[in-house]
Coordinates of C-alpha atoms in Angstrom, one line a residue:
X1 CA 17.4 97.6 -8.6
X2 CA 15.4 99.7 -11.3
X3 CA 12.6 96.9 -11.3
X4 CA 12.2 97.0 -7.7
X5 CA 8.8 99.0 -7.7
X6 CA 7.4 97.0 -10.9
X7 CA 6.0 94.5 -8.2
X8 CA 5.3 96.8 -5.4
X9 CA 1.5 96.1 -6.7
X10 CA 2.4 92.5 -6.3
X11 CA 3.2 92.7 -2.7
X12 CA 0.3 94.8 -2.1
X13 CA -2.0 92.4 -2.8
X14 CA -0.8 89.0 -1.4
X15 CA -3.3 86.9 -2.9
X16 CA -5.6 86.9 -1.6
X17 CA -6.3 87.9 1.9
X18 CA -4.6 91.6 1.8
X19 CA -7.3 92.6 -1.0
X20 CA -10.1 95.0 -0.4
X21 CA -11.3 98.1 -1.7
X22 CA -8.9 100.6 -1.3
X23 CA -7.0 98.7 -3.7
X24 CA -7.1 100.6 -7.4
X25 CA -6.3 98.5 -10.5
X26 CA -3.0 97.6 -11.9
X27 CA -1.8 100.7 -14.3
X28 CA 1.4 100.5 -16.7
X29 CA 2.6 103.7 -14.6
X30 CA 3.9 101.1 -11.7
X31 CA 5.8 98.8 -14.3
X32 CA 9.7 99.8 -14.5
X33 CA 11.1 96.6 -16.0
X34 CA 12.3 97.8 -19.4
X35 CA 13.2 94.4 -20.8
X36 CA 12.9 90.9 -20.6
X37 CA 16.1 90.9 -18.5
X38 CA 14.7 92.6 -16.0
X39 CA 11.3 90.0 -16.1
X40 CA 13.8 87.3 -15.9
X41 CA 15.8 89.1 -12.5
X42 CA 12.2 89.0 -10.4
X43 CA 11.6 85.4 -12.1
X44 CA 14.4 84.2 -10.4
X45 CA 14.0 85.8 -7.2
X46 CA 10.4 85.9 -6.9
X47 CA 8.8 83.2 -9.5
X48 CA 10.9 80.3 -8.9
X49 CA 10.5 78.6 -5.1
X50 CA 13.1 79.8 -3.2
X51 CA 16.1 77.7 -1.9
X52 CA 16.7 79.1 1.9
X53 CA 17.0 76.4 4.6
X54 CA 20.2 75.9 5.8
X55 CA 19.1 75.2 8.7
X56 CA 20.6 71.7 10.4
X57 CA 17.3 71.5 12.5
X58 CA 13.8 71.8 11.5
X59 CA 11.0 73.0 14.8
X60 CA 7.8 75.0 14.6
X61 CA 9.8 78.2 13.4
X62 CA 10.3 76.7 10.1
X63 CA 6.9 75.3 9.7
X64 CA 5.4 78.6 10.8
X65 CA 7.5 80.9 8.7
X66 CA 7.3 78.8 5.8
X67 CA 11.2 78.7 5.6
X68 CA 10.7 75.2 4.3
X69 CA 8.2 74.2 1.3
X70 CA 5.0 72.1 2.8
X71 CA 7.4 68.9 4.6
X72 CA 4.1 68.4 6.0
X73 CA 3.4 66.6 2.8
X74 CA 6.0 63.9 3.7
X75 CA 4.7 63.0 6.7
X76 CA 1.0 61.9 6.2
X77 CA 1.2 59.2 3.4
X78 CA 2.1 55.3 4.1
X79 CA 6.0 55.6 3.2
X80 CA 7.1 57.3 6.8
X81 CA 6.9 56.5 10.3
X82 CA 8.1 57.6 13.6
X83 CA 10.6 56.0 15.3
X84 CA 11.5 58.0 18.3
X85 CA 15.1 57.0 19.2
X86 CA 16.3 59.4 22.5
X87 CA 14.6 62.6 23.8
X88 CA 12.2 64.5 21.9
X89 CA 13.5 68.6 21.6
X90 CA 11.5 71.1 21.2
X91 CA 13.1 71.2 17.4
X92 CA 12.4 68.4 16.6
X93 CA 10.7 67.8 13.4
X94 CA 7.9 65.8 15.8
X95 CA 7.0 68.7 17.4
X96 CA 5.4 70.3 14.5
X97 CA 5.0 67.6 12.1
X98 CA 2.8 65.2 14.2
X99 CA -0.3 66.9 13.9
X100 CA -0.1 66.3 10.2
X101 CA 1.3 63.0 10.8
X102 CA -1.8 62.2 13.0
X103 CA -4.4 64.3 10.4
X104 CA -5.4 66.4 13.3
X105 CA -8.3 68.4 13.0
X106 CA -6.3 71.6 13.0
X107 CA -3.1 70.3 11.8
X108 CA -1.3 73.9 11.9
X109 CA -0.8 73.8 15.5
X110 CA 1.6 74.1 18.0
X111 CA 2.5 70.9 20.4
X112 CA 0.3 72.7 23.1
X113 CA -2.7 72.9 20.4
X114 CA -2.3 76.2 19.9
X115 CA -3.5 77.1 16.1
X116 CA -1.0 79.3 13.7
X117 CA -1.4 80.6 10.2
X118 CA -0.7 77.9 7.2
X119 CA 1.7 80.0 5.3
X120 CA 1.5 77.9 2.5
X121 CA -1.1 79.0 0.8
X122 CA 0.2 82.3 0.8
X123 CA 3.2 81.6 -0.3
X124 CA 2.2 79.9 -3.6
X125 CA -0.2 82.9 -3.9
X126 CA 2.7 85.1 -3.9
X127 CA 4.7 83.2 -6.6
X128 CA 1.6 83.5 -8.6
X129 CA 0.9 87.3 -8.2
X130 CA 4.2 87.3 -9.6
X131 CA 4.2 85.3 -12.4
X132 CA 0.9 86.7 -13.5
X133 CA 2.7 90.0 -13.9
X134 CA 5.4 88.3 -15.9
X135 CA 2.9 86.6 -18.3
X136 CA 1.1 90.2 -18.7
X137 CA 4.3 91.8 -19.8
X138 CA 6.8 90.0 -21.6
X139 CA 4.9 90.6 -25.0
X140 CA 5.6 93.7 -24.4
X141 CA 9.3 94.2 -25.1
X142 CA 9.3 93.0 -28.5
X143 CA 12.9 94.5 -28.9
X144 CA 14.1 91.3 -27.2
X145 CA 15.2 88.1 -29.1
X146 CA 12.0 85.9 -29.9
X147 CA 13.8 83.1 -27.7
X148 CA 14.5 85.0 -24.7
X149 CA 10.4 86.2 -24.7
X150 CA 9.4 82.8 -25.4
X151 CA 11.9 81.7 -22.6
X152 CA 10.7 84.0 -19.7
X153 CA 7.3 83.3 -20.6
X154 CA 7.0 79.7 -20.6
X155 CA 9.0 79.3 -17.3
X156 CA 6.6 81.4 -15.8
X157 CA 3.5 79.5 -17.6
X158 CA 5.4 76.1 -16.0
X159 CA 5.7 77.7 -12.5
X160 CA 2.0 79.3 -12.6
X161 CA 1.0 76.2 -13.4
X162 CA 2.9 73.7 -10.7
X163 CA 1.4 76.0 -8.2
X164 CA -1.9 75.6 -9.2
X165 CA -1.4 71.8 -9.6
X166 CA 0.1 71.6 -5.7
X167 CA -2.7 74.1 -4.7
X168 CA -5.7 72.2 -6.2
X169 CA -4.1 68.9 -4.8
X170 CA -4.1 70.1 -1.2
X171 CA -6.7 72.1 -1.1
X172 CA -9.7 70.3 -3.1
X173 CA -10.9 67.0 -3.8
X174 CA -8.9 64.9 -6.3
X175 CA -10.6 65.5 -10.1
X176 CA -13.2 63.1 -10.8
X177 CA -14.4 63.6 -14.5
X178 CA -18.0 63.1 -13.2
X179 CA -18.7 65.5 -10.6
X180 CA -15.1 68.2 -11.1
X181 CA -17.5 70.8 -12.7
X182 CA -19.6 70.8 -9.1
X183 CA -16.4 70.2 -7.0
X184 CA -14.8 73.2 -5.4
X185 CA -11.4 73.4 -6.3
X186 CA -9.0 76.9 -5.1
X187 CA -9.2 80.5 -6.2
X188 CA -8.2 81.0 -9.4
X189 CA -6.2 84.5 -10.4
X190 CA -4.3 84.7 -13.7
X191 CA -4.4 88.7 -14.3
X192 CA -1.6 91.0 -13.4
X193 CA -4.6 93.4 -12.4
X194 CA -5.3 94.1 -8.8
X195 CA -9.1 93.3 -8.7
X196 CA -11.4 95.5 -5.9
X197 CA -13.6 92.1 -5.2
X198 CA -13.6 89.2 -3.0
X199 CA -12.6 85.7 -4.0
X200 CA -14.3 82.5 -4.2
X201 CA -13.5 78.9 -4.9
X202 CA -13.6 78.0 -8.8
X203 CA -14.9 74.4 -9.7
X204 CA -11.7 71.7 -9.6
X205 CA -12.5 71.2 -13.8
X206 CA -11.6 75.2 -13.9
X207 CA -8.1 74.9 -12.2
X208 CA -7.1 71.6 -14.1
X209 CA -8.2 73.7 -17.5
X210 CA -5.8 76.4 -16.1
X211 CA -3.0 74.3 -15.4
X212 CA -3.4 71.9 -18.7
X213 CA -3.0 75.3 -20.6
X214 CA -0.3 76.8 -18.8
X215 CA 1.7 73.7 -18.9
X216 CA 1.3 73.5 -23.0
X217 CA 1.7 76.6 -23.6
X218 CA 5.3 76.1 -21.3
X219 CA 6.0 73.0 -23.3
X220 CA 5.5 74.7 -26.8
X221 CA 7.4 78.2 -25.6
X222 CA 10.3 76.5 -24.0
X223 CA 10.7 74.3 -27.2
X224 CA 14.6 74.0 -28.9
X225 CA 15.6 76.0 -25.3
X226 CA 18.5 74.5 -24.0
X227 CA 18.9 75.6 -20.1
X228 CA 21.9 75.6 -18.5
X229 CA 20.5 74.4 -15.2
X230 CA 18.7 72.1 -13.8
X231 CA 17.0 75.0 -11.6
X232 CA 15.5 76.5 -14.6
X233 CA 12.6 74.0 -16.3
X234 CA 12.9 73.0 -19.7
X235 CA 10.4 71.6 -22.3
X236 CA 11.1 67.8 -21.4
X237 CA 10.1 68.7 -17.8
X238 CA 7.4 70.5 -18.2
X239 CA 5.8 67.4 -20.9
X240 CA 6.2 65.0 -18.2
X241 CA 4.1 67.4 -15.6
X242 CA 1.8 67.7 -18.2
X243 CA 1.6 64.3 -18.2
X244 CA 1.3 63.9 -15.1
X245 CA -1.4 66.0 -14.9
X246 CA -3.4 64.3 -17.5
X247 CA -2.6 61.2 -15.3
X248 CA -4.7 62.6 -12.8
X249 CA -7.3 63.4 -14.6
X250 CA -8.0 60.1 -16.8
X251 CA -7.3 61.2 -19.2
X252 CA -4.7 58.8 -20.9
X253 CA -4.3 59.1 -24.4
X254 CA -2.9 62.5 -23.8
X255 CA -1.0 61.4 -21.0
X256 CA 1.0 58.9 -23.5
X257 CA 1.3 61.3 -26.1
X258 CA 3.0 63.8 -23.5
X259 CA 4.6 61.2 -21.8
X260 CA 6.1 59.8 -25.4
X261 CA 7.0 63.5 -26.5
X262 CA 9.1 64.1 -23.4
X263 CA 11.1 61.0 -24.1
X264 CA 11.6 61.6 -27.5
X265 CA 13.2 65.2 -26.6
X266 CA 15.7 63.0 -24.4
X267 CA 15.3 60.9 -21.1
X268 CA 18.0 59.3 -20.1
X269 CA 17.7 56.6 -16.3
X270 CA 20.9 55.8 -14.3
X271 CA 21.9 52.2 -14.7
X272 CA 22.4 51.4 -10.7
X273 CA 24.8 48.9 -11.2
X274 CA 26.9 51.5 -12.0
X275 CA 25.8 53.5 -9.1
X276 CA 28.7 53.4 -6.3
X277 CA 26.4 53.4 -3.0
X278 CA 29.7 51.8 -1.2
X279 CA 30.9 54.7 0.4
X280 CA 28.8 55.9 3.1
X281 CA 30.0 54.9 6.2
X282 CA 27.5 53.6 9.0
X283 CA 29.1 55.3 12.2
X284 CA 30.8 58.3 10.1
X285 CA 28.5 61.4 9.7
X286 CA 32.1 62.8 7.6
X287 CA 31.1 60.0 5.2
X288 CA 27.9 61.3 3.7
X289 CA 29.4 64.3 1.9
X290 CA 31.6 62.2 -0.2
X291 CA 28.7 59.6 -1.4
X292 CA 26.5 59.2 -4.2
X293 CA 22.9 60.3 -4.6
X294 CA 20.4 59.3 -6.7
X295 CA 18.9 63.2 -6.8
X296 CA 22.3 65.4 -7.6
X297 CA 23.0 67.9 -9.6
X298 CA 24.9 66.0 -11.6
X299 CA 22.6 63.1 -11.9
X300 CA 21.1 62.4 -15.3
X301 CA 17.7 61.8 -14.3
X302 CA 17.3 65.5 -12.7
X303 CA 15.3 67.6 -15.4
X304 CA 14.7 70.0 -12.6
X305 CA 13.9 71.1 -9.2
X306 CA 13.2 74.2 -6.7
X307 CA 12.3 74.7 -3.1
X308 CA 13.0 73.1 -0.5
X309 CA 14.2 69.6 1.1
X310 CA 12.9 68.3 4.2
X311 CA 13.7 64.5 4.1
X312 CA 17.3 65.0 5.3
X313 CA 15.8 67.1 8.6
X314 CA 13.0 64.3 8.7
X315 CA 15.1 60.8 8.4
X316 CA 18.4 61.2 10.2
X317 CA 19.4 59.6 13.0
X318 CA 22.3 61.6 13.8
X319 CA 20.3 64.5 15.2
X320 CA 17.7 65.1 17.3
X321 CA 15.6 67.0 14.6
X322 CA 14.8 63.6 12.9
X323 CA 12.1 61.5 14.3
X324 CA 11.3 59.3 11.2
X325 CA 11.7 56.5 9.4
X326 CA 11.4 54.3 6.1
X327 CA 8.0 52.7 6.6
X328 CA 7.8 48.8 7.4
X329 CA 5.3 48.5 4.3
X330 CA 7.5 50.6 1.5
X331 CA 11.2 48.7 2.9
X332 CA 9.4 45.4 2.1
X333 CA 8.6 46.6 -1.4
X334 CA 12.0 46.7 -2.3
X335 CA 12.5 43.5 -1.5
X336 CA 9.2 41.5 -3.4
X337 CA 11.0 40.3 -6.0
X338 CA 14.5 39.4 -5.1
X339 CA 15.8 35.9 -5.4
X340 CA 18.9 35.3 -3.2
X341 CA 22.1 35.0 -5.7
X342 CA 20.0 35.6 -8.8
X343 CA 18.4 39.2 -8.8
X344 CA 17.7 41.5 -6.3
X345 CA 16.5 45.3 -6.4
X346 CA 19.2 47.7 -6.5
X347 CA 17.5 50.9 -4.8
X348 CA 17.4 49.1 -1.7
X349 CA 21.0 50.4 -1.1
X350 CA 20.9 53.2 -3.6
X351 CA 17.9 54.8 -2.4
X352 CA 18.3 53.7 1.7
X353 CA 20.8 53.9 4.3
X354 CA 20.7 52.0 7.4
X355 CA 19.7 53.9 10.6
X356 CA 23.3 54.0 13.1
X357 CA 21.6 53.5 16.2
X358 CA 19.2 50.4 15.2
X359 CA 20.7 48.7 11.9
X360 CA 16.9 47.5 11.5
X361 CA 16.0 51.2 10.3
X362 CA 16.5 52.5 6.6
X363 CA 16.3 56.4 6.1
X364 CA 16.1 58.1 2.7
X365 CA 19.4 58.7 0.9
X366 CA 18.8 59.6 -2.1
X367 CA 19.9 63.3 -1.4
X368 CA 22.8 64.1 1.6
X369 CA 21.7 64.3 5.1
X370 CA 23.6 67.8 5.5
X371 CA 21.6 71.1 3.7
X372 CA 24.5 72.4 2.8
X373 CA 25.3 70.2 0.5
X374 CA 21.9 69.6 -1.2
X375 CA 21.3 70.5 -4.5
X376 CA 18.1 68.7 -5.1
X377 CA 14.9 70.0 -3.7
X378 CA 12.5 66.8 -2.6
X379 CA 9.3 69.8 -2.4
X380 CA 10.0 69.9 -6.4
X381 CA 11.5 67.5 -8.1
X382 CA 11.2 66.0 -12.1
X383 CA 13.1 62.9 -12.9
X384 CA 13.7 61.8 -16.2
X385 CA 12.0 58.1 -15.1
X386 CA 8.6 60.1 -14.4
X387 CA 8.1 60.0 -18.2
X388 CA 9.0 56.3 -18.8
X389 CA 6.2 55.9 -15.2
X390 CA 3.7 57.7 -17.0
X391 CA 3.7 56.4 -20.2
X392 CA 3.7 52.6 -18.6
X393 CA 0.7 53.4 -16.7
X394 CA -1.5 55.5 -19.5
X395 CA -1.0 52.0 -21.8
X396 CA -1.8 50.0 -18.8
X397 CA -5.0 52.0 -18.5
X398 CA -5.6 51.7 -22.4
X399 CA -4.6 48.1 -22.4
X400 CA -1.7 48.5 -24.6
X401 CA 0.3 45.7 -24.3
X402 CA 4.0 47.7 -24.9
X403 CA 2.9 48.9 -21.2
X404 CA 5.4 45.9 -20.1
X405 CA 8.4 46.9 -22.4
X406 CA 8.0 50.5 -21.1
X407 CA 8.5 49.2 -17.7
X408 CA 11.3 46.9 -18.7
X409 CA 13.5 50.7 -20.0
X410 CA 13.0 51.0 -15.8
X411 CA 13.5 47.6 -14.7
X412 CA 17.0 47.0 -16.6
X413 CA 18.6 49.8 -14.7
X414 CA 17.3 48.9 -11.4
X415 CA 18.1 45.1 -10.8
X416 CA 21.1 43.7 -11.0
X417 CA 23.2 43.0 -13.8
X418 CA 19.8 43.7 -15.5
X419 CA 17.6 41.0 -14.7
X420 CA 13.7 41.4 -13.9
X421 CA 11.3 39.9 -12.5
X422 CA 10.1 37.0 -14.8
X423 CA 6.4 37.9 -13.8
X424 CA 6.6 41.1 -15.3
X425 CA 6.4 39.6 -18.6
X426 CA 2.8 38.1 -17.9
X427 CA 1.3 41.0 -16.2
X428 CA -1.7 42.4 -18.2
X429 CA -5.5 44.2 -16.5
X430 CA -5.2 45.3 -13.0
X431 CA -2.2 43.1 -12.4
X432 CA -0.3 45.2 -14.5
X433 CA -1.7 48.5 -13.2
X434 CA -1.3 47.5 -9.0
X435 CA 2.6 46.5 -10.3
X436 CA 3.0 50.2 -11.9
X437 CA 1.6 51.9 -8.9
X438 CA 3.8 49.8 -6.6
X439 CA 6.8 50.7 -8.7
X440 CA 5.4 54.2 -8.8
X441 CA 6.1 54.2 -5.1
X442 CA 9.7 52.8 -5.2
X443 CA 11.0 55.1 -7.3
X444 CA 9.3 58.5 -6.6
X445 CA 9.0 58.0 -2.9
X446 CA 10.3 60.9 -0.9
X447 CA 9.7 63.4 -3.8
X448 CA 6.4 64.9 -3.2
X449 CA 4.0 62.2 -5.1
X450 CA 2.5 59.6 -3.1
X451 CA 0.1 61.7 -1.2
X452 CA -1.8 62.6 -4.8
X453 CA -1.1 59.3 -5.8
X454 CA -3.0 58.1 -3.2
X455 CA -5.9 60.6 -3.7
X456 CA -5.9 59.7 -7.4
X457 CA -6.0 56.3 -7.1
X458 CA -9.2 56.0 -4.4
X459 CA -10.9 57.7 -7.6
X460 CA -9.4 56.4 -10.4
X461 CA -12.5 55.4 -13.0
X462 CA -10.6 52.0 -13.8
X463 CA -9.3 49.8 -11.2
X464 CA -9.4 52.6 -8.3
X465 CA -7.9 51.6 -4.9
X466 CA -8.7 53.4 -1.8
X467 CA -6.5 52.7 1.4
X468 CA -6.3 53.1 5.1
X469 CA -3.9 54.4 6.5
X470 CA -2.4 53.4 10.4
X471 CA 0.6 55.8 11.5
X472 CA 2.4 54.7 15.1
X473 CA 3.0 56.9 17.5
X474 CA 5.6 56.8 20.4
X475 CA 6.5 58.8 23.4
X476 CA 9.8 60.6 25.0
X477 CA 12.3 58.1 26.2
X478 CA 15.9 57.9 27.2
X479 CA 16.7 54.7 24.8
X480 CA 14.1 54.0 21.9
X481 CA 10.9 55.8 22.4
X482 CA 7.9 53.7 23.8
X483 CA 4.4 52.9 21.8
X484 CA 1.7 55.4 22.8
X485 CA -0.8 54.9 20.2
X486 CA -2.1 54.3 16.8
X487 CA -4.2 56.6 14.7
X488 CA -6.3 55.6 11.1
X489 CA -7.0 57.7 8.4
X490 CA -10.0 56.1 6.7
X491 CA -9.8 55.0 3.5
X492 CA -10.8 58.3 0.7
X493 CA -14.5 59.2 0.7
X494 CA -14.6 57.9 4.0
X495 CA -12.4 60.7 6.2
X496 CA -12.2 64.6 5.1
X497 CA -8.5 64.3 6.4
X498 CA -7.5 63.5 2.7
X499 CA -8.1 67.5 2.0
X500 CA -6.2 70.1 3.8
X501 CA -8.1 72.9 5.2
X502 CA -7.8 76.3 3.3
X503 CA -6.6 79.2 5.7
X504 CA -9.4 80.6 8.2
X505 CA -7.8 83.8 7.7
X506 CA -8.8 83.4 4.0
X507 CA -12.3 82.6 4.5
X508 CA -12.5 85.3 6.9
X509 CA -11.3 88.2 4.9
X510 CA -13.5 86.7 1.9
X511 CA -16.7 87.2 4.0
X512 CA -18.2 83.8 2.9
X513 CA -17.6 83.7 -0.7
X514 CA -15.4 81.2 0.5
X515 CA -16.9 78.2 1.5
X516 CA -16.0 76.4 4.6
X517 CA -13.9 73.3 4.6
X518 CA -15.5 70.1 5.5
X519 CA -15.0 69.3 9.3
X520 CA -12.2 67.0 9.3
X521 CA -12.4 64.4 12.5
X522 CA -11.4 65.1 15.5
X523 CA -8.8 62.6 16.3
X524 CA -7.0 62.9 20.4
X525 CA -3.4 62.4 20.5
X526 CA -0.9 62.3 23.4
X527 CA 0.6 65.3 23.9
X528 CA 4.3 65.4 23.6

């Protein structure tokens, strides 16, 4: 491929523990991309996540080689838990999931304790060397149709921007306008140029500036652009990350105005009582090709997605790979507010599917438990019902009473025949706000949010809520596996397990422009 040596500087410098001296800066004489055609080839292969588990299992080999897209992030929030049915392989996702699950110390480690890389980091490095290259160049080619420029660049200004926002929200503290100008956030890089220095951490107010840009100038490039995919992002998408974003930050006046502007460009929700979730058969694995999901291609919620899916390795009983479960605590959310014979919550069958060996268990099904036929990414996904979530909870926040009708738009298409909870109508102050988080969590659970919700909310400026979290832990057994132990993650502020630890080899290389992460507890487990 003629632009195969145009990122040859790219790979060279794998930001950012392969920089060092010897490394001379970028020059034009490397580039051999001679249009925005050829951007657009190494933005597909090398900009977007890639899709490349087929995998039926998931053990350390994944985790290790990064084959799947942090499923670690699944694991250590409230809406999973083991349940250890049968024997425990070696690949199962237990064995290298449970030291995130428990917030070990060193969570990359093997089941013997024995520390590996975190290829995560890397990899979003990576994407990022690439897209910074893309950025650099497409103005360029101004032979090329203004749309196609605009196109290629604000796809690349969305992904450069998502990494950032995952990166910042593993890596740092969650932003706190009071104190994110002190707070050390991740290394930011956003020039195509191979820099001859050493990297430190920038200040978390620095990478949300970085990402708030990125993701308007996305939102204004990729405006009028209608993609023929849902794995290419459009503008609607990248509005309600922007959003989301803003969410994060406090900041909710913008949040409503992005949140508004993405449902103005279109934002259509799936009425579940239209939803067939019938046809998946309890003691047939055959069955689960043929059913419904909530997160299809075809689904009109699904703005977009990339990466990866690990909840079908994770929550499936069928296999020895899966060790978990739907959580005690989110089942019984789905089930607050239903009255026998006179309204009940639809997701609790569109969303779940009873476990086959112990009918008492509900695993995700909002996406096929087979990868080969998923075609919706749970490590990046943006639903349509993000927007209407967003703008509910920025007019909670500002007291706007049309908070409550926004929710209603949700409501209506989730209980049957359309009827709501009567005490949604009455909700107002931090009522209101605890019912939008809880419905926050019904709807987007499984997809990559609740981990930052929880982060955000322990330091949210009005009505924050910090929680503790207990996570069970059972042994190898024959039948169901037994009870070895609980573990607690202290509420935020109180336990530095809330922040993943940035690579050793990174703050190696970076010879201590890099400060050191916070000792996280040491917390013993049983060994496997």
């Amino acid at each position: 491929m003629k632009i195969l040596n145009l990122f040859l500087v790219v790979t060279g410098c794998l930001f950012l523990s392969a920089c060092g001296d010897f490394l001379k800066e970028y020059s034009k004489e490397l580039t051999y991309a001679h249009s925005c055609k050829d951007l657009d080839e190494v933005l597909i292969g090398n900009g977007y996540f890639k899709s490349e588990s087929k995998s039926s299992r998931f053990g350390l080999a994944s985790l290790k080689n990064a084959t799947l897209y942090y499923p670690w992030l699944q694991v250590m929030d409230d809406d999973l838990e083991e349940f250890g049915f049968g024997m425990f392989g070696t690949g199962s996702a237990l064995y290298g999931l449970r030291p995130f699950y428990a917030w070990q110390q060193t969570p990359f480690q093997d089941e013997k304790g024995n520390p590996f890389d975190d290829p995560t980091w890397k990899k979003l490095y990576e994407h990022i060397g690439y897209l910074n290259v893309i950025i650099a160049q497409v103005k360029e080619f101004s032979d090329d149709p203004e749309e196609t420029r605009n196109r290629v660049q604000g796809e690349a200004e969305f992904l450069r921007g998502a990494c950032y926002y995952l990166l910042v929200n593993m890596y740092a503290k969650p932003y706190v306008k009071a104190t994110a100008n002190d707070d050390l956030g991740v290394p930011l890089n956003v020039t195509e140029k191979i820099e001859s220095k050493y990297f430190s951490r920038d200040k978390v107010a620095d990478v949300y500036e970085q990402i708030v840009k990125d993701l308007k100038n996305a939102s204004l490039h990729l405006e009028g652009i209608q993609q023929s995919t849902i794995y290419r992002v459009n503008s609607t998408a990248a509005r309600i990350l922007l959003s989301r974003v803003y969410l994060y930050m406090g900041e909710w006046e913008l949040a409503l105005v992005e949140s508004e502007r993405a449902i103005a460009l279109g934002c259509p929700l799936w009425d579940l009582n239209d939803f067939d979730a019938t046809n998946i058969a309890e003691t047939s694995t055959s069955a689960y090709t043929k059913a419904n999901y909530i997160n299809s291609a075809d689904s009109p919620e699904v703005l977009f997605t990339q990466g990866t899916n690990a909840m079908n390795l994770l929550t499936n009983d069928n296999s020895d790979a899966g060790r978990y479960r739907v959580s005690d605590e989110l089942w019984a959310l789905f089930h607050k507010y239903n009255e026998p014979g006179q309204l009940r919550d639809l997701r609790d069958t569109c969303y779940f599917t009873p476990a086959v060996k112990n009918k008492s268990y509900r695993f995700s099904r909002k996406n096929s438990s087979f990868a080969k036929d998923i075609k919706v990414f749970d490590s990046f996904v943006i639903r349509t019902v993000e927007a209407y979530l967003n703008k509910a909870e920025a007019e909670a926040m500002l007291d706007r009473a049309d908070a409550v009708e926004t929710l209603k738009t949700i409501l209506v298409n989730r209980f049957q025949d359309g009827k709501i909870p009567s005490v949604v109508t009455g909700l107002s102050g931090k009522e209101l706000v605890d019912f939008i988080r809880e419905e926050r969590r019904r709807e987007l659970c499984f997809e990559s949010h609740r981990w930052f919700d929880l982060r955000r909310y322990a330091v949210c400026m009005k009505y924050p809520e910090a929680k503790e979290i207990t996570h069970k832990l059972y042994g190898p057994a024959v039948g169901e596996g037994v009870l070895m132990d609980n573990v607690v993650l202290k509420a935020y502020g109180e336990d530095a397990a809330w922040v993943m630890p940035i690579p050793t080899y990174e703050i190696d290389f970076n010879k201590g422009n890099m400060v050191d992460n916070e000792e996280r507890p040491d917390r013993p487990i049983p060994l496997l």
